[in-house]
Coordinates of C-alpha atoms in Angstrom, one line a residue:
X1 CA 42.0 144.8 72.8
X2 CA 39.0 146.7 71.5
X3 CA 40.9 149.8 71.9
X4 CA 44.2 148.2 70.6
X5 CA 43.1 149.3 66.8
X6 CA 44.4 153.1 67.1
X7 CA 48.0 153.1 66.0
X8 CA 50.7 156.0 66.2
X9 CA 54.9 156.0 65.7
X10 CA 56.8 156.4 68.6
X11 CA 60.2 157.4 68.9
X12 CA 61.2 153.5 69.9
X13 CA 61.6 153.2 65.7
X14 CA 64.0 150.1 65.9
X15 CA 64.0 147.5 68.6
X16 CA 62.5 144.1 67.4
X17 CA 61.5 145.0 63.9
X18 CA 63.2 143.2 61.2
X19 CA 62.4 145.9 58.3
X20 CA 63.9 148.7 60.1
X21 CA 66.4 146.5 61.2
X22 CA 67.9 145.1 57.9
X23 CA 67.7 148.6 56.9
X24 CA 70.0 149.6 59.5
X25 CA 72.3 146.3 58.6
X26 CA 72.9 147.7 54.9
X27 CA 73.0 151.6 56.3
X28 CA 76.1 150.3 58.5
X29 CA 77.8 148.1 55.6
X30 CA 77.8 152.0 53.4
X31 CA 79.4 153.6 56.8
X32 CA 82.0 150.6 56.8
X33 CA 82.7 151.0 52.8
X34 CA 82.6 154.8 52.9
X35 CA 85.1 154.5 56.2
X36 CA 87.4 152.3 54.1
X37 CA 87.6 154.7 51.8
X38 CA 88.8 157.4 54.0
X39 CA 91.2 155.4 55.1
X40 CA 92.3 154.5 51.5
X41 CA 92.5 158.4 51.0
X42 CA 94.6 158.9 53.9
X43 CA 97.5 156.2 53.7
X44 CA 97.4 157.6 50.0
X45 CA 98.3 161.0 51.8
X46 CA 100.5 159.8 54.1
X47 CA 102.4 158.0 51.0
X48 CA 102.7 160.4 49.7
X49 CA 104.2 162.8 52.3
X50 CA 106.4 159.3 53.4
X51 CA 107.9 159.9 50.2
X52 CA 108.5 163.2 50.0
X53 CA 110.3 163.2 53.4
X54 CA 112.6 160.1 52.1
X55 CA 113.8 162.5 49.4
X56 CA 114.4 165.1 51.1
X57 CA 116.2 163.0 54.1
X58 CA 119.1 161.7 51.3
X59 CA 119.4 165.1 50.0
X60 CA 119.6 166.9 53.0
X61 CA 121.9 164.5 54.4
X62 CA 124.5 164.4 51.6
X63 CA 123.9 168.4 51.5
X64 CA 124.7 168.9 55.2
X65 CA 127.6 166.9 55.1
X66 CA 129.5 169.5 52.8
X67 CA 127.2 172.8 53.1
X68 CA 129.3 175.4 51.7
X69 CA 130.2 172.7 48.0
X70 CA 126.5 171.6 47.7
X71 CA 125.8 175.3 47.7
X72 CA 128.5 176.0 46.0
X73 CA 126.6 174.3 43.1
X74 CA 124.1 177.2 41.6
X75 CA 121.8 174.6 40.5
X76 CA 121.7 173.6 44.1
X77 CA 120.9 176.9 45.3
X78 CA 118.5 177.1 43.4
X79 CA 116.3 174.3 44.1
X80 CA 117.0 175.6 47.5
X81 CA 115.4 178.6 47.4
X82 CA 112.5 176.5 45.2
X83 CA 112.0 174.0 47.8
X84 CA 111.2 176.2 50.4
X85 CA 109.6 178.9 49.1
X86 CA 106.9 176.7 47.3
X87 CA 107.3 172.5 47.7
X88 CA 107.0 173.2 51.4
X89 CA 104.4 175.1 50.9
X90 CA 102.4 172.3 49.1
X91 CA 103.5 170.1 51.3
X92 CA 101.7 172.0 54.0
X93 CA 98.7 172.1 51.7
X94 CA 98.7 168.4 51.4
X95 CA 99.2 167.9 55.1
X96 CA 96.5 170.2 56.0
X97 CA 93.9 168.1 53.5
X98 CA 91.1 166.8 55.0
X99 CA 90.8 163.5 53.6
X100 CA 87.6 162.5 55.9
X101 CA 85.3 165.3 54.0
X102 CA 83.3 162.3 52.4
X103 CA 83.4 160.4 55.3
X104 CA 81.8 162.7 57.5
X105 CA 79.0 164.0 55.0
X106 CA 78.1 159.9 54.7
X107 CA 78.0 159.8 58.2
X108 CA 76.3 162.7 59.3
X109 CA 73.6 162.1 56.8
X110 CA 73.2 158.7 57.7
X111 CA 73.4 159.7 61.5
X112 CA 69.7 161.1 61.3
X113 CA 68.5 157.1 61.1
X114 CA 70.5 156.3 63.9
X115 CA 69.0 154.7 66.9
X116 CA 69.0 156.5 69.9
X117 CA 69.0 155.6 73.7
X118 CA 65.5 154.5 73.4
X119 CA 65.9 152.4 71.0
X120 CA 69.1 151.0 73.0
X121 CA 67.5 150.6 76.1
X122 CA 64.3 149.1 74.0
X123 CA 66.9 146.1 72.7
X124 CA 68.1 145.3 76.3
X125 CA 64.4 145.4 77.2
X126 CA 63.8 142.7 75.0
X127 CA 66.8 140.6 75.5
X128 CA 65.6 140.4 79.2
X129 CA 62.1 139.3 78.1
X130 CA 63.3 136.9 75.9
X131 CA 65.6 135.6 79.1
X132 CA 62.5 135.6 81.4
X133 CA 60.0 133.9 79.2
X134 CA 62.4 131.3 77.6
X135 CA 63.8 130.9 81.1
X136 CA 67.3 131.4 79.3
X137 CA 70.9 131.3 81.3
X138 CA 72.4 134.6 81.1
X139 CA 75.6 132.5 79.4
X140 CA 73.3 130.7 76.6
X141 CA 72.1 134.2 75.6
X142 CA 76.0 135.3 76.1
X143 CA 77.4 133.0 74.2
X144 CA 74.6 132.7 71.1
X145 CA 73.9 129.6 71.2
X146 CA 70.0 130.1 71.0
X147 CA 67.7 127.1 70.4
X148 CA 66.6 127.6 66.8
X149 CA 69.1 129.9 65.6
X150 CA 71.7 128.8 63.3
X151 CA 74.0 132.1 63.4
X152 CA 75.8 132.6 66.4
X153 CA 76.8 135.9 67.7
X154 CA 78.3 136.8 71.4
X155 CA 78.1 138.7 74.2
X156 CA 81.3 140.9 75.1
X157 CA 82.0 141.9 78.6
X158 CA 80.8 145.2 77.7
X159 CA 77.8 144.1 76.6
X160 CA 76.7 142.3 79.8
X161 CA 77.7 145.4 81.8
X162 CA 75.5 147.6 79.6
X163 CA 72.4 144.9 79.8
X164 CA 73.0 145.1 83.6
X165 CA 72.9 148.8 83.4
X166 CA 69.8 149.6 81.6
X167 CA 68.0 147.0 84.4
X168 CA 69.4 149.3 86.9
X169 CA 68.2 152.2 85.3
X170 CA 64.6 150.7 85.8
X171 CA 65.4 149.9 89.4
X172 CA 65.3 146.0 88.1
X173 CA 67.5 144.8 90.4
X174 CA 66.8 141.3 89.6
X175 CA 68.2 141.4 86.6
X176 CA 71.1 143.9 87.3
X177 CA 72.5 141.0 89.4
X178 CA 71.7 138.3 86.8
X179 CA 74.0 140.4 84.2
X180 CA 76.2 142.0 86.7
X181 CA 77.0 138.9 87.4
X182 CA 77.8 137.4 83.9
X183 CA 79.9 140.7 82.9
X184 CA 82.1 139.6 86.1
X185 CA 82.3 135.7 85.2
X186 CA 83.9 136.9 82.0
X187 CA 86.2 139.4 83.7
X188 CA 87.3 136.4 85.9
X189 CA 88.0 133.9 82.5
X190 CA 90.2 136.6 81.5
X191 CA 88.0 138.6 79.0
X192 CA 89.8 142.3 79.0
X193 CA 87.6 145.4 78.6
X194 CA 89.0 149.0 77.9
X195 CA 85.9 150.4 79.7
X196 CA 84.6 148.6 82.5
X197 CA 86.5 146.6 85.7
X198 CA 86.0 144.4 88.4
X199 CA 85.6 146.8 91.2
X200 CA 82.7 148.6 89.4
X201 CA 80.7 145.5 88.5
X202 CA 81.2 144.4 92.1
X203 CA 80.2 148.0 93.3
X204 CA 76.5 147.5 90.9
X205 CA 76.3 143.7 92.5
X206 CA 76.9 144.5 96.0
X207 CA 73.8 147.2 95.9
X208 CA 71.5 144.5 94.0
X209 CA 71.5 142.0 95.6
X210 CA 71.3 143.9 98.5
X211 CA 68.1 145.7 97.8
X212 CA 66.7 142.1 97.0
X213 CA 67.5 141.6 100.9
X214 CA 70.4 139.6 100.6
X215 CA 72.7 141.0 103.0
X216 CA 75.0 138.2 103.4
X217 CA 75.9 138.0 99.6
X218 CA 76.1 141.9 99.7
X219 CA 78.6 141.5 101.9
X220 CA 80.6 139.5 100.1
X221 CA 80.8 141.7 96.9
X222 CA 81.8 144.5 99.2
X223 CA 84.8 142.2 100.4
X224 CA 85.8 141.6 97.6
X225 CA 85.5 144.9 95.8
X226 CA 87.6 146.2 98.9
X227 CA 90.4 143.1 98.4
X228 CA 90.7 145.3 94.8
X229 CA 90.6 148.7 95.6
X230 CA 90.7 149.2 99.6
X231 CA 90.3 153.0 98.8
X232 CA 86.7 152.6 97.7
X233 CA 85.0 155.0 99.9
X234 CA 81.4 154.0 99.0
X235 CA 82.2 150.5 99.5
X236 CA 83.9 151.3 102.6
X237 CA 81.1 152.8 104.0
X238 CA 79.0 150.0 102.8
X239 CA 81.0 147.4 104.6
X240 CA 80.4 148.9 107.9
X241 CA 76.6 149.1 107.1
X242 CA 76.1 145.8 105.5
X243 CA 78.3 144.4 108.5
X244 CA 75.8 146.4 111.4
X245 CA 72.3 145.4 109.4
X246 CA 73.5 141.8 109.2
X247 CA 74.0 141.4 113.1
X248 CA 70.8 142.6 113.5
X249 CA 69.1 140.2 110.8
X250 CA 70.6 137.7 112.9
X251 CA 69.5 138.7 116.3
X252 CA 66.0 139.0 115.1
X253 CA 66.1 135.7 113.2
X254 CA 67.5 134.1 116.7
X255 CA 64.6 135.3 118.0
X256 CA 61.9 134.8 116.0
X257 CA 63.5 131.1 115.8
X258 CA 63.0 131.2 119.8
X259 CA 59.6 131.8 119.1
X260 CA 59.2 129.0 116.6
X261 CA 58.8 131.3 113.9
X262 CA 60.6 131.7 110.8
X263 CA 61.4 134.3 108.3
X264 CA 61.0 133.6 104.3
X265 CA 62.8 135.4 102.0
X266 CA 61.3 135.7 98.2
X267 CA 63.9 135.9 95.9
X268 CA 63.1 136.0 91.9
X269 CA 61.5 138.4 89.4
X270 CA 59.4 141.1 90.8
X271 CA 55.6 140.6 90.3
X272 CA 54.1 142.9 87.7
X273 CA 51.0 144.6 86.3
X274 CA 50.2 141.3 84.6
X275 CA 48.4 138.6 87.1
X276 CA 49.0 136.1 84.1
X277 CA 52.1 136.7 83.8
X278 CA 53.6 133.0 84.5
X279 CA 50.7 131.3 82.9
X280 CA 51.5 132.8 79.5
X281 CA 55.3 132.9 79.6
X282 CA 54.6 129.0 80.4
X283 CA 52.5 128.5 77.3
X284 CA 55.0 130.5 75.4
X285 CA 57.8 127.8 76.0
X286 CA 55.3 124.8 75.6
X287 CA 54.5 124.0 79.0
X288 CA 51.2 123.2 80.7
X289 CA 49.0 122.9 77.6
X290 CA 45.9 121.7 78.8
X291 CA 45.4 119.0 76.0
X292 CA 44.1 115.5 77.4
X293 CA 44.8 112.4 75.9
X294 CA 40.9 111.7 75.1
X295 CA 40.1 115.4 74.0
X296 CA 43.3 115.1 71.7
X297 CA 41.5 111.5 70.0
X298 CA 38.5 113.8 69.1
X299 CA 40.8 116.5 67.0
X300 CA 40.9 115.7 63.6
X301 CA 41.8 117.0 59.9
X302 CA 39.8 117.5 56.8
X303 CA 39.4 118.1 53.0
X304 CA 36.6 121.1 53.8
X305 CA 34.6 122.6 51.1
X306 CA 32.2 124.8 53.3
X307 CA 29.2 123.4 52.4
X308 CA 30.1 122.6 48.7
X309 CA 30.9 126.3 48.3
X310 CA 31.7 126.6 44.2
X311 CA 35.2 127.8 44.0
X312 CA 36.2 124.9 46.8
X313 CA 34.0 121.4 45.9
X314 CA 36.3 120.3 43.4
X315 CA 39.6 121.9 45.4
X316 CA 38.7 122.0 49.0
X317 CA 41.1 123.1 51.5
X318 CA 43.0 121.6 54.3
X319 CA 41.5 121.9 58.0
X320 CA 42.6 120.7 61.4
X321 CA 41.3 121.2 64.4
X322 CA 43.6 122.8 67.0
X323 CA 41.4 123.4 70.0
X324 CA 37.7 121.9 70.9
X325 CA 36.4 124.4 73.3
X326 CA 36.6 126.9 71.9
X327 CA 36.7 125.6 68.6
X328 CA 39.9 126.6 67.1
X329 CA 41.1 125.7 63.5
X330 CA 44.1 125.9 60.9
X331 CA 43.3 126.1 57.5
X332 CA 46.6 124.6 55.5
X333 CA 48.5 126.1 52.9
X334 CA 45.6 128.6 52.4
X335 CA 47.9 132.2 50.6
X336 CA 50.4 131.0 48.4
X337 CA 54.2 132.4 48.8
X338 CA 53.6 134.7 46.0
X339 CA 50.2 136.3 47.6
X340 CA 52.3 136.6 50.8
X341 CA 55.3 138.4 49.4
X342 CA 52.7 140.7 47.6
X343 CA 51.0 141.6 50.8
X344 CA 54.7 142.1 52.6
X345 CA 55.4 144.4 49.7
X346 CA 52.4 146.4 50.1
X347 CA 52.9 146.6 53.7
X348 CA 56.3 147.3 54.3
X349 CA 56.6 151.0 53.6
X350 CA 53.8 151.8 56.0
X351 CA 54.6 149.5 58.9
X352 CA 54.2 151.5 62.3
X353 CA 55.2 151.1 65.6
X354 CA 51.7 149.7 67.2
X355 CA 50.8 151.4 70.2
X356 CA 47.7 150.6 72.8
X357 CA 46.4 152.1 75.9
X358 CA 48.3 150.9 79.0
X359 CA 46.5 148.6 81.1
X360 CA 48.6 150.5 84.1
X361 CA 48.0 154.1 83.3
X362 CA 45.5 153.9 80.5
X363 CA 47.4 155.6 78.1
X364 CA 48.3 155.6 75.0
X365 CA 52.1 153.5 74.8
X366 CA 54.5 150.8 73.5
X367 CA 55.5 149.9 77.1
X368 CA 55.9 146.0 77.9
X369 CA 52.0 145.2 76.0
X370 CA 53.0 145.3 72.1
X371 CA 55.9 145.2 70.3
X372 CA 55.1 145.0 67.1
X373 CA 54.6 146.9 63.5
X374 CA 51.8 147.0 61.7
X375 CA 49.8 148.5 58.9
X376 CA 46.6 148.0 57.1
X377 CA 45.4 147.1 53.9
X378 CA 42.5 147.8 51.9
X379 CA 40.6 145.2 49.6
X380 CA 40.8 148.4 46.7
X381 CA 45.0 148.6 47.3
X382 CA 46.1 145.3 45.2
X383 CA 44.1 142.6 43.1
X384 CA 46.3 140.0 45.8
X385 CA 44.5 141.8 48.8
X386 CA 40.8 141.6 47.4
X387 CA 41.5 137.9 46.9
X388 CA 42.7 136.9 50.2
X389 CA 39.3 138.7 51.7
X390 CA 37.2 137.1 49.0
X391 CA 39.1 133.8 50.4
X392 CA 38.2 134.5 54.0
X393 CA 34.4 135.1 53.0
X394 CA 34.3 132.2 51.0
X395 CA 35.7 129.4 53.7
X396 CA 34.3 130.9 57.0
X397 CA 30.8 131.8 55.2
X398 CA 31.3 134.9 56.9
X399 CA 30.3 138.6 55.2
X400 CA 33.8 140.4 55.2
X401 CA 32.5 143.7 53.2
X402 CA 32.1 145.1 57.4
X403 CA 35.1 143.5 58.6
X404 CA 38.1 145.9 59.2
X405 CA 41.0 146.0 56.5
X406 CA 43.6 143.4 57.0
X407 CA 46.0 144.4 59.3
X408 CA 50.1 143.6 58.6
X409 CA 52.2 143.1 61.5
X410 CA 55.7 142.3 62.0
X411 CA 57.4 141.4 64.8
X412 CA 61.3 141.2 65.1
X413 CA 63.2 139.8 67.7
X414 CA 61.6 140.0 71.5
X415 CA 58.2 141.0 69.2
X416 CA 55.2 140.2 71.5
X417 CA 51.4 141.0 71.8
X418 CA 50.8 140.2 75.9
X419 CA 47.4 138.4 76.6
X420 CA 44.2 140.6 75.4
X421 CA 40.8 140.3 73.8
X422 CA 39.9 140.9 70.4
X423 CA 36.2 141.9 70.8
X424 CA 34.8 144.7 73.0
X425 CA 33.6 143.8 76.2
X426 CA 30.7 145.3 78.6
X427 CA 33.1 147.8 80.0
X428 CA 33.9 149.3 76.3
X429 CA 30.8 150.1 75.0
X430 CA 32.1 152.3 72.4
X431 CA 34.9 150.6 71.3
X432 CA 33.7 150.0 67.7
X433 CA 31.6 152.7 67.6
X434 CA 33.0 154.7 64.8
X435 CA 32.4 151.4 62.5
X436 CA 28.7 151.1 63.2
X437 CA 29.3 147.5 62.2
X438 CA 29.2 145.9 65.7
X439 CA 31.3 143.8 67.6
X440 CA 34.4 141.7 66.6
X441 CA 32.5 138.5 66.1
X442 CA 35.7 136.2 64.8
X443 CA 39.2 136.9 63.7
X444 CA 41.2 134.9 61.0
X445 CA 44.8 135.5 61.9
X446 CA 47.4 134.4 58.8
X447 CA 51.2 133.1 59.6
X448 CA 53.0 134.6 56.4
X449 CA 56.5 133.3 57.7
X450 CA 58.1 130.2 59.5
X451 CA 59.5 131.2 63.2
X452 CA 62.5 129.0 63.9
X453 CA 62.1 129.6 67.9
X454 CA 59.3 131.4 69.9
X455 CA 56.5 133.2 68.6
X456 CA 53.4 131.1 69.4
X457 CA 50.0 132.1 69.6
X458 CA 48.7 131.3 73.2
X459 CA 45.1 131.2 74.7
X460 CA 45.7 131.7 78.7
X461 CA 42.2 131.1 79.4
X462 CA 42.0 127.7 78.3
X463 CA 46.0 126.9 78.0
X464 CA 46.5 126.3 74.2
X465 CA 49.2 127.4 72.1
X466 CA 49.3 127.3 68.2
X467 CA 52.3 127.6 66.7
X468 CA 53.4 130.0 63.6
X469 CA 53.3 127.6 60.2
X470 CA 53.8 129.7 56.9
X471 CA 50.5 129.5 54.5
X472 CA 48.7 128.9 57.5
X473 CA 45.9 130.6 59.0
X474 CA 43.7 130.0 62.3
X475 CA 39.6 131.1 63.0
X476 CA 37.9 131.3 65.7
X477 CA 34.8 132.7 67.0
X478 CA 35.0 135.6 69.8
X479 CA 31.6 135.9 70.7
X480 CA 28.8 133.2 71.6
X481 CA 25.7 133.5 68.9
X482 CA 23.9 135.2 72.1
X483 CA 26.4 137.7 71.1
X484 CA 28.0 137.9 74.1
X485 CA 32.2 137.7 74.3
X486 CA 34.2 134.3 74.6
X487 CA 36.1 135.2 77.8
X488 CA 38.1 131.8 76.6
X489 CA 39.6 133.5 73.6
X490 CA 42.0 135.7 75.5
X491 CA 44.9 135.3 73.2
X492 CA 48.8 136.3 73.3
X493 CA 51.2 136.8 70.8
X494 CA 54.4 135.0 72.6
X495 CA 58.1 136.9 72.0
X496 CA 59.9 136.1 68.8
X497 CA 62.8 134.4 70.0
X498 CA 65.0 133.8 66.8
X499 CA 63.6 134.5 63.5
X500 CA 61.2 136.9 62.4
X501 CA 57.1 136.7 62.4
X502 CA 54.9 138.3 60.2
X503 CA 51.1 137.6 60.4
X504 CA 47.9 139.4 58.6
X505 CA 44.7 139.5 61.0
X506 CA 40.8 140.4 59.4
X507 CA 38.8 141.1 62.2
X508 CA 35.1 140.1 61.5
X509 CA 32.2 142.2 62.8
X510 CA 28.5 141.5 63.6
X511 CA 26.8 143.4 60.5
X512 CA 26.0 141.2 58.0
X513 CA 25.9 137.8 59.4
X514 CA 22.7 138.2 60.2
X515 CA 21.9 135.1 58.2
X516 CA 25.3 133.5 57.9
X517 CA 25.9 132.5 61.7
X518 CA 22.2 132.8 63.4
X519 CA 21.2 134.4 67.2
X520 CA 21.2 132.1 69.6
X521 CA 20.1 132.6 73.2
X522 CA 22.8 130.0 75.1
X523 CA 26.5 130.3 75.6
X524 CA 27.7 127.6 73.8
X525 CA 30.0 126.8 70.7

């Protein structure tokens, strides 16, 4: 984490930010109001031109019926020789209007904030983390029926397809079958689609879940894909392979049985960079805290005044303990909603796309680790931000004139931080360098919204979880008073699930506590 406090903007400006997003929202409801009014502008046209053709149909009509008295008529002639020498001609003119001028200036302007295929395959992205780490069925997330969520909003055939795409793209053929799948259970309940059909889901399936080594089931999407379209020459060809590398699957299982061996066959996500990984998805969804019954009896709450501090003996604030060891606490109802809309305010127009160094490649990215925005404040910015720091300093005891500016971050839909440490450790000896104010010693992280599913804070380490209360903010320590790091404080910011989160973090350093929280040799609390 130490070197997670560099931020840049990539081009991924969208997926899972709700700022950006609602911005987007309103941008699309102008395109839909300016597109109504082009098409206002052109049944006025055509109206117009309706009605010029129903006059002229009588009078041509009656007129052709007797040519040589209608023109017989000098008046007649006349408006003859009018209509076609000029009417027709602005009739032309009107036809050849083009109503959509507006239309297309709106939408050309507006075109420039448009998401792109980044941002597209970003979303999908974090649909399928939300699916892994909520161990969601493909049809709950189809169908919108999300725990939590009290809008619903489905998946069309289409939609599945694409999901199942982008996975493919990634050579994720785990989940390509997972959506494939779904796209083609819809296509079978008689869902239509004007751009995708049976035979090319099947044709995506048949190759999944054969490169998962399922030959058997790869077989059977070929069948059936050929019961459709018996022309298919790729699937043709794959029958007769499939067919020939089955046979000898079951020769050499035969054989091996013979033997008294047997062959396993792992099916399931792909492992990834992240040894972890299941630990903290677990944690994320509320399972496997590691909580006992007689630690639990030793967790309490408080009225704490920090040592009869003057601004809190007569007010003192709400604390409960959340974990033991480490010792983890929530101070309640500590920012009022005022202070927090102030700080959202201030934040907002600066919120970037947070970016760290890739724990795979060890460069600078967005890919899988954060998903966030974020941007920092300064005690000198707003009257609202020097109070929250003066309220930090004046519960935790703690000097905050070296700690960092408080840090704004937002995360949308799928938003995650994935398990990390806030100080430096051995291996980064310059990580705070710049700052000359030493290591990360503690970090005060603030919930400034309500999460209605997802978004926990989890500690792998020792398996806790604290959950996202508005007005509420957890402390902990990160390093022992020997000054060495809390390995126990690797923390994770779980995927936003339904809702939106927004947190404020002030990361405390070593210079200046000199006196406040004392040296001590041990490795203890």
């Amino acid at each position: 984490m130490s070197l997670c406090c560099r931020f840049v903007e990539l081009n991924q400006r969208f997926c899972c930010f709700s700022g950006q997003m609602t911005d987007l929202l309103f941008m699309e409801k102008d395109l839909v109001s300016s597109l109504k009014d082009y098409i206002r502008a052109e049944e006025h046209k055509l109206e117009q031109i309706k009605k010029w053709a129903d006059r002229l149909d009588v009078l041509s009509s009656a007129a052709t019926q007797d040519p040589e008295g209608f023109l017989g008529h000098p008046v007649n002639a006349f408006k003859l020789i009018k209509r076609l020498n000029t009417e027709w001609r602005e009739l032309e003119s009107l036809v050849l209007t083009d109503m959509s001028d507006a239309f297309i200036s709106n939408l050309t302007i507006q075109r420039q904030n448009f998401p792109n295929d980044d941002d597209q395959t970003g979303a999908a992205k974090a649909l399928m983390r939300l699916q892994d780490t909520y161990q969601l069925d493909t049809n709950i997330i189809s169908t919108g029926e999300l725990p939590g969520s009290s809008s619903v909003a489905s998946l069309t055939v289409d939609d599945c397809y694409d999901l199942g795409k982008v996975a493919y793209s990634e050579a994720d053929y785990y989940h390509t079958e997972l959506w494939m799948v779904q796209a083609l259970k819809q296509l079978d309940q008689g869902e239509t689609s004007g751009l995708v059909d049976a035979v090319t889901v099947l044709d995506y399936l048949s190759y999944s879940v054969y490169q998962q080594g399922e030959l058997e089931r790869a077989l059977g999407f070929t069948k059936r894909l050929l019961e459709l379209d018996p022309t298919h020459q790729r699937a043709n060809g794959n029958l007769k392979y499939f067919e020939y590398q089955l046979s000898k699957q079951k020769k050499a299982e035969a054989t091996e049985e013979a033997e008294g061996r047997h062959r396993t066959v792992s099916r399931g996500r792909p492992d990834d960079y992240l040894p972890e990984r299941r630990k903290y998805e677990q944690l994320c969804r509320g399972e496997g805290i590691r909580m006992t019954p007689r630690r639990q009896s030793r967790l309490f709450c408080r009225y704490y005044d920090n040592n009869r501090h003057p601004r809190y003996v007569i007010g003192p604030v709400r604390q409960e303990d959340e974990w033991d060891h480490p010792r983890i606490v929530r101070y309640h109802n500590i920012v009022s909603d005022k202070e927090m809309e102030k700080v959202k305010e201030l934040a907002k127009p600066r919120l970037r796309r947070a970016t760290v160094h890739d724990p795979q490649t060890g460069k600078l990215t967005t890919a899988h680790y954060r998903v966030s925005k974020s941007a920092w404040l300064g005690a000198f910015e707003h009257p609202v931000v020097d109070k929250i720091n003066q309220r930090i300093e004046d519960i935790t005891g703690l000097d905050v004139t070296t700690a960092e500016d408080l840090q704004v971050a937002n995360y949308g839909v799928g938003g995650q931080y994935e398990p990390h440490f806030d100080f430096g450790r051995k291996d980064e000896p310059d990580a705070f360098e710049e700052l000359g104010t030493g290591n990360r010693i503690a970090t005060w992280l603030l919930y400034m919204s309500d999460v209605p599913a997802g978004g926990a804070t989890v500690f792998t380490d020792i398996r806790a979880a604290v959950w996202p209360k508005k007005g509420t903010a957890v402390f902990w320590y990160n390093l022992y008073p020997s000054g060495e790091g809390d390995y126990r404080t690797r923390h994770a910011a779980c995927p936003v699930l339904v809702g939106n989160k927004w947190v404020s973090n002030k990361w405390i350093h070593e210079r200046g506590q000199e006196f406040r929280r004392r040296c001590g040799l041990q490795e203890t609390d």
